[in-house]
Structures are given as structure tokens and as C-alpha cells.
Amino acid sequence: MIKVLAIDDEPLALKQLATYIQKVPFLELEGQCLSALDARQMMEETPIDAIFIDINMPDCNGLDFVRSLAMPPLVVFTTAYSDYAVEGYKVDAVDYLLKPFSLDDLQRAALKVKAQYELRHANEAHVSPADEDDTIFVKTEHRIVSIHLSDIIYVEGMSEYLRIHLTTQPKPLVVLLAMKKLEERLPKNFMRIHRSYIINLQKIKEVNKSRVIMNTPADDAYLPIGDLYREAFNEYLNSKFLMK
């Protein structure tokens, strides 16, 4: 089942959208939100695969909301204004529904979501578990390549892609893979410090206020520490900190 969130600031429109979603057998409605702020909070607490979101909302419009997400799910925009269509596709929306839309319209959009969801998870299947030789395999650019975990400096999330920064090459390896999927395969010397970053704790060069500095082949990388991950990271630092 594809876990879905419905977002619209108009209660009647939200109710109609939720009703349509519940009629699609492979979609599971996880929640309904009247604002982007409510949606953000729910997405921090509940894994969401796709969102159906109105663009024209007062607190934060749908386009800006999606752009603000470090790891956005699959997106279908809904709006009464056709002028937004081009902007919607600029943020990699799966589809765009012009209000008023029918159940058939939503079902066609849902099929596109399903296709993208299956493609994403099919690519995730190309990651093998880490074993005793410290190696995983990933698929990139129609090739399957091996990575030694000890060579990973940090991992950067970019929508549905990851950029894996390695000690062995100046440019990162770009992989179609979910951050959480890779995180589950990494050993204990890796830590999530931000929604968009996992670091190799053994590759830290310096910690500066709210940033971690990693030494990469090209140049130093300054990575932010997210509020949700700060406490765990500070606990790690304290466990390693040497004092008189």
C-alpha cells in the first residue's frame, strides 16, 4: 500500500479529495491536513510515500512547501488555477489535477504515482546488505558498482536520489535510492545528523557550532545539524570528548 497524505485548506475540497483517495485500492490515506504546517508535522511523525496537495493555500502554498522538503515524497498538485501547471512540473510533480476533478482524473494520477513508487522501490532492491568484507552494491547510471563502507564520507539526500561522497573519487556517486533504505544498511559508525545528511563519524574533521565539517577530496563540506538529531549527535561527541 502507498501511504498518502491529503492537503487542502478548504474543508469541503479536502473531504472530497480524501473520499476519492479512499476509493483507490492501492492507496492508504494516512491523514488529512488543512495547512502545510500541519502536513509538515505529520510527515515528521509518519512515513508518507505520496501527497496530494493544493497549491493555493494561505500559510504556505503547495509549491513552496514541496520545495522546502529535504526528501519530498511523490507529489500530485491540485488547484483551480491552470497557470500553476508549469511550476508544478518544475518541482518534479508526478501529476497535476485541475479543480474540479473527477474520481477518474484522480485514479489516473494515482496510477502515475503507483508507477513511480514501484520504480523507486525496484531500484532500492539493487542495494545488497553490508557483509564482512565491508561492501555494498548500488545501481547508478545503468551500472552496478561496489562501495566499501569505509570509503563513504557522507551521504546527501536529494529528493529521491542520494549523492554518496567517497574518499576514492572527487565527484559523488548519484544513486536512485531512499535515504532510509541506505541508513538501515550502514554500520554504527554512521549517524544521521539532518534529514538530508548521514555522516561517517570516523571522517569528521571538525565540529563548529551547528555544523559538522567533513574533509572530502574536492574541498571541506560544511553540513548542518538538524534540531531533531542534535541531542543524539551531542551525546556521541560527549562520549568521545577528552578533557583534563
PDB file of C-alpha atoms in Angstrom:
ATOM      1  CA  MET A   1       0.000   0.000   0.000  1.00  0.00           C
ATOM      2  CA  ILE A   2       1.145   3.519  -0.839  1.00  0.00           C
ATOM      3  CA  LYS A   3       0.806   5.777   2.212  1.00  0.00           C
ATOM      4  CA  VAL A   4      -0.805   9.065   1.201  1.00  0.00           C
ATOM      5  CA  LEU A   5      -1.465  12.467   2.777  1.00  0.00           C
ATOM      6  CA  ALA A   6      -4.251  14.780   1.544  1.00  0.00           C
ATOM      7  CA  ILE A   7      -3.631  18.535   1.972  1.00  0.00           C
ATOM      8  CA  ASP A   8      -6.083  21.348   1.184  1.00  0.00           C
ATOM      9  CA  ASP A   9      -7.058  24.475   3.143  1.00  0.00           C
ATOM     10  CA  GLU A  10     -10.708  24.214   2.040  1.00  0.00           C
ATOM     11  CA  PRO A  11     -12.570  21.680   4.249  1.00  0.00           C
ATOM     12  CA  LEU A  12     -15.050  20.596   1.553  1.00  0.00           C
ATOM     13  CA  ALA A  13     -12.314  20.193  -1.050  1.00  0.00           C
ATOM     14  CA  LEU A  14     -10.218  18.228   1.454  1.00  0.00           C
ATOM     15  CA  LYS A  15     -13.150  15.944   2.249  1.00  0.00           C
ATOM     16  CA  GLN A  16     -13.750  15.279  -1.453  1.00  0.00           C
ATOM     17  CA  LEU A  17     -10.061  14.614  -2.074  1.00  0.00           C
ATOM     18  CA  ALA A  18      -9.892  12.206   0.870  1.00  0.00           C
ATOM     19  CA  THR A  19     -13.004  10.389  -0.330  1.00  0.00           C
ATOM     20  CA  TYR A  20     -11.507   9.889  -3.786  1.00  0.00           C
ATOM     21  CA  ILE A  21      -8.203   8.644  -2.363  1.00  0.00           C
ATOM     22  CA  GLN A  22     -10.008   6.094  -0.196  1.00  0.00           C
ATOM     23  CA  LYS A  23     -11.648   4.661  -3.323  1.00  0.00           C
ATOM     24  CA  VAL A  24      -8.270   3.758  -4.867  1.00  0.00           C
ATOM     25  CA  PRO A  25      -7.380   0.233  -3.670  1.00  0.00           C
ATOM     26  CA  PHE A  26      -3.575   0.653  -3.624  1.00  0.00           C
ATOM     27  CA  LEU A  27      -3.627   3.991  -1.764  1.00  0.00           C
ATOM     28  CA  GLU A  28      -3.801   4.186   2.033  1.00  0.00           C
ATOM     29  CA  LEU A  29      -4.922   7.553   3.399  1.00  0.00           C
ATOM     30  CA  GLU A  30      -2.706   8.282   6.412  1.00  0.00           C
ATOM     31  CA  GLY A  31      -4.119  11.717   7.188  1.00  0.00           C
ATOM     32  CA  GLN A  32      -5.872  14.895   6.101  1.00  0.00           C
ATOM     33  CA  CYS A  33      -4.355  18.344   6.672  1.00  0.00           C
ATOM     34  CA  LEU A  34      -5.822  21.821   6.292  1.00  0.00           C
ATOM     35  CA  SER A  35      -2.414  23.516   6.057  1.00  0.00           C
ATOM     36  CA  ALA A  36       1.166  22.891   5.013  1.00  0.00           C
ATOM     37  CA  LEU A  37       2.262  23.417   8.622  1.00  0.00           C
ATOM     38  CA  ASP A  38       0.020  20.572   9.802  1.00  0.00           C
ATOM     39  CA  ALA A  39       1.312  18.424   6.952  1.00  0.00           C
ATOM     40  CA  ARG A  40       4.927  19.068   7.899  1.00  0.00           C
ATOM     41  CA  GLN A  41       4.303  17.973  11.471  1.00  0.00           C
ATOM     42  CA  MET A  42       2.506  14.817  10.378  1.00  0.00           C
ATOM     43  CA  MET A  43       5.259  13.920   7.897  1.00  0.00           C
ATOM     44  CA  GLU A  44       7.854  14.203  10.660  1.00  0.00           C
ATOM     45  CA  GLU A  45       5.905  11.655  12.694  1.00  0.00           C
ATOM     46  CA  THR A  46       4.560   9.317   9.991  1.00  0.00           C
ATOM     47  CA  PRO A  47       6.288   7.888   6.889  1.00  0.00           C
ATOM     48  CA  ILE A  48       4.482   9.202   3.794  1.00  0.00           C
ATOM     49  CA  ASP A  49       5.013   7.902   0.250  1.00  0.00           C
ATOM     50  CA  ALA A  50       2.917  10.464  -1.645  1.00  0.00           C
ATOM     51  CA  ILE A  51       0.994  13.677  -1.095  1.00  0.00           C
ATOM     52  CA  PHE A  52      -1.987  15.173  -2.928  1.00  0.00           C
ATOM     53  CA  ILE A  53      -1.651  18.876  -2.164  1.00  0.00           C
ATOM     54  CA  ASP A  54      -3.454  22.083  -3.113  1.00  0.00           C
ATOM     55  CA  ILE A  55      -1.181  24.846  -4.407  1.00  0.00           C
ATOM     56  CA  ASN A  56      -3.161  27.912  -3.321  1.00  0.00           C
ATOM     57  CA  MET A  57      -3.014  27.887   0.496  1.00  0.00           C
ATOM     58  CA  PRO A  58      -2.667  30.933   2.779  1.00  0.00           C
ATOM     59  CA  ASP A  59       0.076  29.945   5.246  1.00  0.00           C
ATOM     60  CA  CYS A  60       2.442  28.303   2.772  1.00  0.00           C
ATOM     61  CA  ASN A  61       1.463  27.427  -0.791  1.00  0.00           C
ATOM     62  CA  GLY A  62       1.927  23.895  -2.028  1.00  0.00           C
ATOM     63  CA  LEU A  63       4.837  24.698  -4.343  1.00  0.00           C
ATOM     64  CA  ASP A  64       6.861  26.391  -1.611  1.00  0.00           C
ATOM     65  CA  PHE A  65       6.047  23.587   0.800  1.00  0.00           C
ATOM     66  CA  VAL A  66       7.347  20.897  -1.548  1.00  0.00           C
ATOM     67  CA  ARG A  67      10.471  22.952  -2.325  1.00  0.00           C
ATOM     68  CA  SER A  68      11.162  23.209   1.422  1.00  0.00           C
ATOM     69  CA  LEU A  69      11.239  19.438   1.929  1.00  0.00           C
ATOM     70  CA  ALA A  70      14.688  17.879   2.020  1.00  0.00           C
ATOM     71  CA  MET A  71      13.293  14.499   0.949  1.00  0.00           C
ATOM     72  CA  PRO A  72       9.910  15.146  -0.687  1.00  0.00           C
ATOM     73  CA  PRO A  73       7.581  12.220  -1.327  1.00  0.00           C
ATOM     74  CA  LEU A  74       5.815  11.715  -4.647  1.00  0.00           C
ATOM     75  CA  VAL A  75       3.664  14.780  -5.335  1.00  0.00           C
ATOM     76  CA  VAL A  76       0.348  15.385  -7.089  1.00  0.00           C
ATOM     77  CA  PHE A  77      -0.728  19.031  -7.105  1.00  0.00           C
ATOM     78  CA  THR A  78      -4.385  20.083  -7.081  1.00  0.00           C
ATOM     79  CA  THR A  79      -5.510  23.628  -7.893  1.00  0.00           C
ATOM     80  CA  ALA A  80      -8.189  25.704  -9.564  1.00  0.00           C
ATOM     81  CA  TYR A  81      -5.563  27.720 -11.469  1.00  0.00           C
ATOM     82  CA  SER A  82      -4.068  26.239 -14.641  1.00  0.00           C
ATOM     83  CA  ASP A  83      -1.245  28.825 -14.593  1.00  0.00           C
ATOM     84  CA  TYR A  84       0.488  26.769 -11.924  1.00  0.00           C
ATOM     85  CA  ALA A  85       0.936  23.703 -14.132  1.00  0.00           C
ATOM     86  CA  VAL A  86       4.407  24.565 -15.412  1.00  0.00           C
ATOM     87  CA  GLU A  87       5.648  25.484 -11.934  1.00  0.00           C
ATOM     88  CA  GLY A  88       4.278  22.201 -10.626  1.00  0.00           C
ATOM     89  CA  TYR A  89       6.351  20.163 -13.036  1.00  0.00           C
ATOM     90  CA  LYS A  90       9.466  22.186 -12.212  1.00  0.00           C
ATOM     91  CA  VAL A  91       9.452  20.574  -8.760  1.00  0.00           C
ATOM     92  CA  ASP A  92       9.127  17.083 -10.278  1.00  0.00           C
ATOM     93  CA  ALA A  93       5.428  16.636  -9.586  1.00  0.00           C
ATOM     94  CA  VAL A  94       4.064  13.274 -10.698  1.00  0.00           C
ATOM     95  CA  ASP A  95       0.838  14.873 -11.927  1.00  0.00           C
ATOM     96  CA  TYR A  96      -1.317  17.995 -11.781  1.00  0.00           C
ATOM     97  CA  LEU A  97      -5.104  17.941 -11.207  1.00  0.00           C
ATOM     98  CA  LEU A  98      -7.152  20.971 -12.208  1.00  0.00           C
ATOM     99  CA  LYS A  99     -10.197  21.565  -9.998  1.00  0.00           C
ATOM    100  CA  PRO A 100     -12.906  20.476 -10.211  1.00  0.00           C
ATOM    101  CA  PHE A 101     -11.548  17.000 -10.997  1.00  0.00           C
ATOM    102  CA  SER A 102     -13.396  13.695 -11.050  1.00  0.00           C
ATOM    103  CA  LEU A 103     -12.660  10.348  -9.432  1.00  0.00           C
ATOM    104  CA  ASP A 104     -11.453   9.126 -12.845  1.00  0.00           C
ATOM    105  CA  ASP A 105      -8.992  12.025 -13.008  1.00  0.00           C
ATOM    106  CA  LEU A 106      -7.611  11.186  -9.583  1.00  0.00           C
ATOM    107  CA  GLN A 107      -7.379   7.492 -10.416  1.00  0.00           C
ATOM    108  CA  ARG A 108      -5.284   8.314 -13.493  1.00  0.00           C
ATOM    109  CA  ALA A 109      -2.976  10.422 -11.314  1.00  0.00           C
ATOM    110  CA  ALA A 110      -2.856   7.620  -8.751  1.00  0.00           C
ATOM    111  CA  LEU A 111      -1.706   5.168 -11.425  1.00  0.00           C
ATOM    112  CA  LYS A 112       1.193   7.511 -12.235  1.00  0.00           C
ATOM    113  CA  VAL A 113       2.046   7.652  -8.528  1.00  0.00           C
ATOM    114  CA  LYS A 114       1.970   3.851  -8.392  1.00  0.00           C
ATOM    115  CA  ALA A 115       4.311   3.571 -11.382  1.00  0.00           C
ATOM    116  CA  GLN A 116       6.814   5.999  -9.830  1.00  0.00           C
ATOM    117  CA  TYR A 117       6.534   4.278  -6.457  1.00  0.00           C
ATOM    118  CA  GLU A 118       7.249   0.862  -7.979  1.00  0.00           C
ATOM    119  CA  LEU A 119      10.178   2.254  -9.998  1.00  0.00           C
ATOM    120  CA  ARG A 120      11.683   3.805  -6.874  1.00  0.00           C
ATOM    121  CA  HIS A 121      11.382   0.599  -4.871  1.00  0.00           C
ATOM    122  CA  ALA A 122      12.643  -1.546  -7.737  1.00  0.00           C
ATOM    123  CA  ASN A 123      15.862   0.489  -7.750  1.00  0.00           C
ATOM    124  CA  GLU A 124      16.122   0.165  -3.974  1.00  0.00           C
ATOM    125  CA  ALA A 125      16.229  -3.597  -4.416  1.00  0.00           C
ATOM    126  CA  HIS A 126      19.641  -3.232  -6.056  1.00  0.00           C
ATOM    127  CA  VAL A 127      21.273  -2.459  -2.698  1.00  0.00           C
ATOM    128  CA  SER A 128      22.728  -5.539  -1.036  1.00  0.00           C
ATOM    129  CA  PRO A 129      23.309  -5.877   2.716  1.00  0.00           C
ATOM    130  CA  ALA A 130      26.708  -4.978   4.106  1.00  0.00           C
ATOM    131  CA  ASP A 131      28.678  -8.093   4.942  1.00  0.00           C
ATOM    132  CA  GLU A 132      32.038  -8.959   6.470  1.00  0.00           C
ATOM    133  CA  ASP A 133      34.039  -7.537   3.574  1.00  0.00           C
ATOM    134  CA  ASP A 134      32.574  -4.058   4.199  1.00  0.00           C
ATOM    135  CA  THR A 135      30.982  -3.890   0.726  1.00  0.00           C
ATOM    136  CA  ILE A 136      27.582  -2.957  -0.671  1.00  0.00           C
ATOM    137  CA  PHE A 137      26.416  -2.809  -4.286  1.00  0.00           C
ATOM    138  CA  VAL A 138      24.365   0.036  -5.750  1.00  0.00           C
ATOM    139  CA  LYS A 139      22.917   0.764  -9.162  1.00  0.00           C
ATOM    140  CA  THR A 140      23.916   4.025 -10.839  1.00  0.00           C
ATOM    141  CA  GLU A 141      23.680   5.116 -14.471  1.00  0.00           C
ATOM    142  CA  HIS A 142      22.738   1.608 -15.658  1.00  0.00           C
ATOM    143  CA  ARG A 143      25.767   0.160 -13.865  1.00  0.00           C
ATOM    144  CA  ILE A 144      26.070  -1.849 -10.663  1.00  0.00           C
ATOM    145  CA  VAL A 145      29.083  -0.710  -8.664  1.00  0.00           C
ATOM    146  CA  SER A 146      30.584  -1.786  -5.364  1.00  0.00           C
ATOM    147  CA  ILE A 147      31.242   0.590  -2.479  1.00  0.00           C
ATOM    148  CA  HIS A 148      33.417  -0.034   0.550  1.00  0.00           C
ATOM    149  CA  LEU A 149      31.562   1.426   3.504  1.00  0.00           C
ATOM    150  CA  SER A 150      34.829   2.676   4.969  1.00  0.00           C
ATOM    151  CA  ASP A 151      35.223   4.868   1.845  1.00  0.00           C
ATOM    152  CA  ILE A 152      31.959   6.739   2.450  1.00  0.00           C
ATOM    153  CA  ILE A 153      32.490  10.225   3.888  1.00  0.00           C
ATOM    154  CA  TYR A 154      28.855  11.288   3.943  1.00  0.00           C
ATOM    155  CA  VAL A 155      25.560  10.753   2.143  1.00  0.00           C
ATOM    156  CA  GLU A 156      23.417  13.613   0.875  1.00  0.00           C
ATOM    157  CA  GLY A 157      19.710  13.286   0.132  1.00  0.00           C
ATOM    158  CA  MET A 158      18.312  14.992  -2.982  1.00  0.00           C
ATOM    159  CA  SER A 159      14.611  14.264  -3.497  1.00  0.00           C
ATOM    160  CA  GLU A 160      14.514  10.556  -4.465  1.00  0.00           C
ATOM    161  CA  TYR A 161      18.242  10.492  -5.223  1.00  0.00           C
ATOM    162  CA  LEU A 162      21.287  10.166  -2.974  1.00  0.00           C
ATOM    163  CA  ARG A 163      24.741  11.604  -3.525  1.00  0.00           C
ATOM    164  CA  ILE A 164      27.309   9.343  -1.900  1.00  0.00           C
ATOM    165  CA  HIS A 165      30.565  11.216  -1.251  1.00  0.00           C
ATOM    166  CA  LEU A 166      33.596   8.928  -1.237  1.00  0.00           C
ATOM    167  CA  THR A 167      37.260   9.207  -0.322  1.00  0.00           C
ATOM    168  CA  THR A 168      38.148   7.450  -3.562  1.00  0.00           C
ATOM    169  CA  GLN A 169      36.769   9.970  -6.060  1.00  0.00           C
ATOM    170  CA  PRO A 170      36.306  13.759  -6.289  1.00  0.00           C
ATOM    171  CA  LYS A 171      32.714  13.616  -7.516  1.00  0.00           C
ATOM    172  CA  PRO A 172      29.876  11.945  -5.572  1.00  0.00           C
ATOM    173  CA  LEU A 173      28.121   8.825  -6.780  1.00  0.00           C
ATOM    174  CA  VAL A 174      24.473   9.584  -7.650  1.00  0.00           C
ATOM    175  CA  VAL A 175      22.050   6.766  -6.838  1.00  0.00           C
ATOM    176  CA  LEU A 176      18.258   6.449  -7.103  1.00  0.00           C
ATOM    177  CA  LEU A 177      17.601   5.289  -3.557  1.00  0.00           C
ATOM    178  CA  ALA A 178      15.733   6.313  -0.408  1.00  0.00           C
ATOM    179  CA  MET A 179      17.845   7.669   2.449  1.00  0.00           C
ATOM    180  CA  LYS A 180      16.147   5.417   4.993  1.00  0.00           C
ATOM    181  CA  LYS A 181      16.892   2.315   2.914  1.00  0.00           C
ATOM    182  CA  LEU A 182      20.624   3.009   2.891  1.00  0.00           C
ATOM    183  CA  GLU A 183      20.611   4.091   6.531  1.00  0.00           C
ATOM    184  CA  GLU A 184      19.274   0.664   7.517  1.00  0.00           C
ATOM    185  CA  ARG A 185      22.299  -0.995   5.878  1.00  0.00           C
ATOM    186  CA  LEU A 186      25.019   1.168   7.396  1.00  0.00           C
ATOM    187  CA  PRO A 187      27.043   0.155  10.490  1.00  0.00           C
ATOM    188  CA  LYS A 188      27.139   2.003  13.839  1.00  0.00           C
ATOM    189  CA  ASN A 189      29.890   4.423  12.843  1.00  0.00           C
ATOM    190  CA  PHE A 190      27.374   6.229  10.598  1.00  0.00           C
ATOM    191  CA  MET A 191      24.893   8.740  12.018  1.00  0.00           C
ATOM    192  CA  ARG A 192      22.007  10.790  10.658  1.00  0.00           C
ATOM    193  CA  ILE A 193      22.652  14.435  11.611  1.00  0.00           C
ATOM    194  CA  HIS A 194      19.984  16.043   9.407  1.00  0.00           C
ATOM    195  CA  ARG A 195      17.030  14.997   7.264  1.00  0.00           C
ATOM    196  CA  SER A 196      19.368  15.314   4.270  1.00  0.00           C
ATOM    197  CA  TYR A 197      22.684  14.025   5.664  1.00  0.00           C
ATOM    198  CA  ILE A 198      24.217  10.841   7.046  1.00  0.00           C
ATOM    199  CA  ILE A 199      27.883  11.090   8.005  1.00  0.00           C
ATOM    200  CA  ASN A 200      30.690   8.651   8.681  1.00  0.00           C
ATOM    201  CA  LEU A 201      31.652   9.580  12.242  1.00  0.00           C
ATOM    202  CA  GLN A 202      35.208   8.435  11.570  1.00  0.00           C
ATOM    203  CA  LYS A 203      35.571  11.056   8.797  1.00  0.00           C
ATOM    204  CA  ILE A 204      34.690  14.168  10.859  1.00  0.00           C
ATOM    205  CA  LYS A 205      37.290  16.908  10.535  1.00  0.00           C
ATOM    206  CA  GLU A 206      35.739  19.473  12.876  1.00  0.00           C
ATOM    207  CA  VAL A 207      32.509  20.412  14.662  1.00  0.00           C
ATOM    208  CA  ASN A 208      31.764  24.137  14.502  1.00  0.00           C
ATOM    209  CA  LYS A 209      28.672  25.406  16.365  1.00  0.00           C
ATOM    210  CA  SER A 210      25.746  23.928  14.464  1.00  0.00           C
ATOM    211  CA  ARG A 211      27.786  22.416  11.635  1.00  0.00           C
ATOM    212  CA  VAL A 212      29.938  19.377  11.030  1.00  0.00           C
ATOM    213  CA  ILE A 213      32.910  19.778   8.713  1.00  0.00           C
ATOM    214  CA  MET A 214      33.835  16.754   6.609  1.00  0.00           C
ATOM    215  CA  ASN A 215      37.084  16.543   4.674  1.00  0.00           C
ATOM    216  CA  THR A 216      36.297  15.490   1.093  1.00  0.00           C
ATOM    217  CA  PRO A 217      38.707  15.009  -1.842  1.00  0.00           C
ATOM    218  CA  ALA A 218      37.442  18.192  -3.524  1.00  0.00           C
ATOM    219  CA  ASP A 219      37.074  20.520  -0.517  1.00  0.00           C
ATOM    220  CA  ASP A 220      35.740  20.707   3.031  1.00  0.00           C
ATOM    221  CA  ALA A 221      31.971  20.110   3.279  1.00  0.00           C
ATOM    222  CA  TYR A 222      30.027  22.102   5.885  1.00  0.00           C
ATOM    223  CA  LEU A 223      26.943  20.119   6.901  1.00  0.00           C
ATOM    224  CA  PRO A 224      24.139  21.431   9.154  1.00  0.00           C
ATOM    225  CA  ILE A 225      22.997  19.590  12.272  1.00  0.00           C
ATOM    226  CA  GLY A 226      19.209  19.289  12.349  1.00  0.00           C
ATOM    227  CA  ASP A 227      17.315  20.030  15.543  1.00  0.00           C
ATOM    228  CA  LEU A 228      15.803  16.544  15.621  1.00  0.00           C
ATOM    229  CA  TYR A 229      19.259  14.931  15.520  1.00  0.00           C
ATOM    230  CA  ARG A 230      21.243  17.354  17.674  1.00  0.00           C
ATOM    231  CA  GLU A 231      20.766  15.565  21.002  1.00  0.00           C
ATOM    232  CA  ALA A 232      21.956  12.176  19.714  1.00  0.00           C
ATOM    233  CA  PHE A 233      24.940  13.761  17.973  1.00  0.00           C
ATOM    234  CA  ASN A 234      25.920  15.717  21.105  1.00  0.00           C
ATOM    235  CA  GLU A 235      25.714  12.521  23.137  1.00  0.00           C
ATOM    236  CA  TYR A 236      28.141  10.910  20.707  1.00  0.00           C
ATOM    237  CA  LEU A 237      30.528  13.880  20.965  1.00  0.00           C
ATOM    238  CA  ASN A 238      30.383  13.835  24.758  1.00  0.00           C
ATOM    239  CA  SER A 239      31.214  10.128  24.805  1.00  0.00           C
ATOM    240  CA  LYS A 240      34.382  10.836  22.788  1.00  0.00           C
ATOM    241  CA  PHE A 241      35.351  14.184  24.311  1.00  0.00           C
ATOM    242  CA  LEU A 242      38.694  14.293  26.170  1.00  0.00           C
ATOM    243  CA  MET A 243      39.208  16.778  28.977  1.00  0.00           C
ATOM    244  CA  LYS A 244      41.840  17.408  31.622  1.00  0.00           C
TER     245      LYS A 244
END
